[in-house]
Structure formats: structure tokens, C-alpha cells
Short mmCIF file of C-alpha atoms in Angstrom, two decimals:
data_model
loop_
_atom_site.label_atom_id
_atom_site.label_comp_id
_atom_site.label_asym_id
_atom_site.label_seq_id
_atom_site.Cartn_x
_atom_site.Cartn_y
_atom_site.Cartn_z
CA UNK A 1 40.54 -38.84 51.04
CA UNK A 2 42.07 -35.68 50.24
CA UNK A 3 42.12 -35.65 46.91
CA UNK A 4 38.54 -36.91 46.75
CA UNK A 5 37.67 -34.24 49.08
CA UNK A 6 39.63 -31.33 46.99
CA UNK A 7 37.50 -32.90 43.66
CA UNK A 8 34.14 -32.32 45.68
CA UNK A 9 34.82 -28.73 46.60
CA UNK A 10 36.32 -27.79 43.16
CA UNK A 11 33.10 -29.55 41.87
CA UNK A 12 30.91 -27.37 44.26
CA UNK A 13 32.51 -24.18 43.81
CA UNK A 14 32.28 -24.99 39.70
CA UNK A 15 28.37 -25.57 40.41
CA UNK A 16 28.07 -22.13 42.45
CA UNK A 17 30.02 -20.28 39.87
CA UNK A 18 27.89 -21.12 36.69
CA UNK A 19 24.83 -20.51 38.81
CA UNK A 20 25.90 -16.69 39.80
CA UNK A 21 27.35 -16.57 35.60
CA UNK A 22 25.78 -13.45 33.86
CA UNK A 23 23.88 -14.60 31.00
CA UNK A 24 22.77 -12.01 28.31
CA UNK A 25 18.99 -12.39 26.74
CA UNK A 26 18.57 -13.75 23.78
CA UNK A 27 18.34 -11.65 20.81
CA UNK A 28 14.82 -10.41 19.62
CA UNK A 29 13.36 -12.45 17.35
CA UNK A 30 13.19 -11.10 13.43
CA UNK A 31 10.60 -8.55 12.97
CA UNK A 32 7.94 -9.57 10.71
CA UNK A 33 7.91 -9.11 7.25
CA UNK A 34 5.77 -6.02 5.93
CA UNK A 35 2.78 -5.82 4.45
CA UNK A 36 2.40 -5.17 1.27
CA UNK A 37 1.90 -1.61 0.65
CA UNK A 38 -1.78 -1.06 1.21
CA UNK A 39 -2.01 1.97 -0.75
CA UNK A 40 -2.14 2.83 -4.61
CA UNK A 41 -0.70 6.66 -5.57
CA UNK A 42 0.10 8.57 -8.68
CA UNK A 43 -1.45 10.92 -10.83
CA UNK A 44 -4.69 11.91 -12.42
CA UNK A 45 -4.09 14.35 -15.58
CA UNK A 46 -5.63 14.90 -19.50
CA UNK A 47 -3.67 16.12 -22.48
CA UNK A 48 -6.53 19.48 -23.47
CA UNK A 49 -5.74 22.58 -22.54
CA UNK A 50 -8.06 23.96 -20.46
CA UNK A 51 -8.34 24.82 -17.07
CA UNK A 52 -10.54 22.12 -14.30
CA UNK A 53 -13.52 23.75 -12.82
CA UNK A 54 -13.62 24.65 -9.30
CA UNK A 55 -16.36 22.13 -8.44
CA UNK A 56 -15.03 19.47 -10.65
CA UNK A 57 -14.88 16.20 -8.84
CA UNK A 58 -12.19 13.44 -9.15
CA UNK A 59 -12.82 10.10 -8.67
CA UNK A 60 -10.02 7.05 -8.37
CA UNK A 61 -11.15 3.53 -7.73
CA UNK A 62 -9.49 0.50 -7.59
CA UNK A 63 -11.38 -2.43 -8.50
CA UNK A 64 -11.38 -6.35 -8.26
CA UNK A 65 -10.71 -6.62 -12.42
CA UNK A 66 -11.73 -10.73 -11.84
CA UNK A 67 -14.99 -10.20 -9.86
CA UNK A 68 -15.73 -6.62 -10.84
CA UNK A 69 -15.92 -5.12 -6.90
CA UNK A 70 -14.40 -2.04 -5.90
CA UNK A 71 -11.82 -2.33 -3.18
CA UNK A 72 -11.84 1.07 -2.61
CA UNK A 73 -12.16 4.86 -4.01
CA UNK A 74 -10.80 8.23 -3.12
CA UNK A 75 -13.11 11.19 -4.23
CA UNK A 76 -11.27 14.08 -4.99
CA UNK A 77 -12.61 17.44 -4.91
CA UNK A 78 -10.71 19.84 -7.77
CA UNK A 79 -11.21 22.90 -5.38
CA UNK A 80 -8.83 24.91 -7.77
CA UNK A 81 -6.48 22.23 -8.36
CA UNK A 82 -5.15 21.35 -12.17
CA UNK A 83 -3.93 18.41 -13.73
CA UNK A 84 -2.00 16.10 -12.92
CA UNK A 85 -3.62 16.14 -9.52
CA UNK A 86 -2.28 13.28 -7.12
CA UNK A 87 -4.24 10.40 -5.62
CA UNK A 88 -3.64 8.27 -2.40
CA UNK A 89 -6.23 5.16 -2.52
CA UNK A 90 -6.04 3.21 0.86
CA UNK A 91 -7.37 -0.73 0.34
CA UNK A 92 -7.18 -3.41 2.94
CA UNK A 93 -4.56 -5.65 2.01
CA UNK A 94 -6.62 -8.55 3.82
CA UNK A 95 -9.19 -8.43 0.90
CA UNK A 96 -6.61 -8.88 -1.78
CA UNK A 97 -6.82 -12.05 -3.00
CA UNK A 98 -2.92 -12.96 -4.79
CA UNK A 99 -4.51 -14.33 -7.91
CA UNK A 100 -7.13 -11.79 -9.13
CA UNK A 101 -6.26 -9.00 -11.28
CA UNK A 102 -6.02 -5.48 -10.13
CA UNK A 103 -6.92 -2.24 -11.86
CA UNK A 104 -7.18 1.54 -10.97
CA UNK A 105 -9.16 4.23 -13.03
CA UNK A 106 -10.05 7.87 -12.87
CA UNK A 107 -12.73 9.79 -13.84
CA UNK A 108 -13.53 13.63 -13.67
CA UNK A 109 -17.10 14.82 -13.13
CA UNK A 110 -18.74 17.92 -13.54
CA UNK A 111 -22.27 18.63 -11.90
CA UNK A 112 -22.49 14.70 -12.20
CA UNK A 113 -21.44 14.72 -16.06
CA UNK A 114 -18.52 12.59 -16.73
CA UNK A 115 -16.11 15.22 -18.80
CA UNK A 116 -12.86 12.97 -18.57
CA UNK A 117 -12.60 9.44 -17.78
CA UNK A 118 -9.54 6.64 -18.21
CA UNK A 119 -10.26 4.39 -21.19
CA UNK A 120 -7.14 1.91 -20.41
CA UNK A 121 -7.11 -0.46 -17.20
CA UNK A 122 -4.32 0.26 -15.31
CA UNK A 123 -3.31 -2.92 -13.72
CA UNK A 124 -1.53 -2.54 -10.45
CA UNK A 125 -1.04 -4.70 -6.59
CA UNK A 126 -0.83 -8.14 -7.85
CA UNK A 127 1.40 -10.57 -9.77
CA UNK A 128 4.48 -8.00 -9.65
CA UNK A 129 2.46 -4.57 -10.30
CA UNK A 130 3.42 -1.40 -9.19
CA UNK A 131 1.35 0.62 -6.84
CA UNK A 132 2.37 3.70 -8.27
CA UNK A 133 0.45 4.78 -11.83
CA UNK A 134 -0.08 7.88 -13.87
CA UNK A 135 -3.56 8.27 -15.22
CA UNK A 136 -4.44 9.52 -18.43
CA UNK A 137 -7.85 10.10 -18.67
CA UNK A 138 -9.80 11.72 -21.80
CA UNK A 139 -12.97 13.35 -23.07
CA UNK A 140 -15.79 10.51 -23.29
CA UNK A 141 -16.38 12.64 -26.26
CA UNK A 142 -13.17 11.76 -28.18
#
């Protein structure tokens, strides 16, 4: 009886021990992955030398190159800047559809005259693109 009687107690005290056991928390779960970047920068510049005008405007769009809408545009006024002259446009990443093509352009205006304006899609977001591009825009003139 004793020995059934010293397996009860060690039994008990086991059971009382692993309930007061400190147990650390589980590790956070793995942060989501990021976004992709939901912003397309670089640089707006033309090859003439001559100086922007004060009230030049810039203009940067990205645009849906498969079903020709604009995601979105920054409008840039020159305000004494000169080329190259940087550009930040913010898109929603939720409206980008992994398939369609991608392109960014640039245009310069003057008292709503076009004087400079990219001739070459710049293809960017999708399918591996960068983000980052350097436009070259010219003279519609040329």
C-alpha cells in the first residue's frame, strides 16, 4: 500500500508542478510580406541648352499601357527649378492589375503649350520593371 501510495503523491505533485511550469508565448507570427512599392521616381530632363521658365509646368503620369487609363499623375510646377527635375508618382497598388503593361511619361508645358514631351514609353511596375526611370523628353518640334 505504500508503494502505491508513494506512486499517487509523486503522480500528484508531478500534476501540480507542470501546472505552476512557466511557459513562454509563442513567437509572433511572420510579418507580412510588403507591398510592392506604390510609388514610381526618377527624373524628368531634355538635352537643349536653355534655361526652364519660371511658370513652366511638369507633368508625369503613369498610365494603364493595356487599357489606356491613367493610374495617376504628379504636376510639377518648375518654380525656378532646371532639368533633370525629380518626380515622386504615388499609385494604388490595389488597381494594378499583374498582367497589364505599365508606362510613365513626362511632358513640359508652357502657358498650356507642350514645349517638351517623352516620345519613348517607359515601361515600369509590372512583369519585373523598375520603379525608378530617367525621362528624356524633347521638343515636339524635333
Amino acid at each position: 500500500m505504500t508503494g502505491m501510495r508513494n506512486t499517487t503523491v509523486l503522480l500528484l505533485a508531478t500534476v501540480l508542478f507542470s501546472a505552476c511550469e512557466r511557459r513562454t508565448p509563442a513567437p509572433p507570427a511572420p510579418a507580412a510580406a510588403p507591398l510592392p512599392a506604390s510609388t514610381v521616381t526618377g527624373r524628368v530632363s531634355y538635352l537643349q541648352r536653355i534655361a526652364l521658365a519660371d511658370e513652366a509646368i511638369i507633368t508625369v503620369a503613369v498610365t494603364d499601357v493595356t487599357t489606356g487609363q491613367r493610374l495617376a499623375e504628379q504636376v510639377i510646377p518648375s518654380q525656378g527649378k532646371q532639368p533633370p527635375i525629380s518626380f515622386q508618382v504615388d499609385y494604388d497598388s490595389a488597381k494594378v492589375r499583374p498582367g497589364d503593361d505599365y508606362a510613365v511619361s513626362a511632358r513640359i508645358t508652357l502657358r498650356n503649350q507642350t514645349v517638351f514631351a517623352s516620345d519613348t514609353p517607359y515601361l515600369v511596375i509590372t512583369k519585373g520593371r523598375p520603379t525608378q526611370v530617367d525621362i528624356l523628353v524633347k521638343s515636339p518640334n524635333n
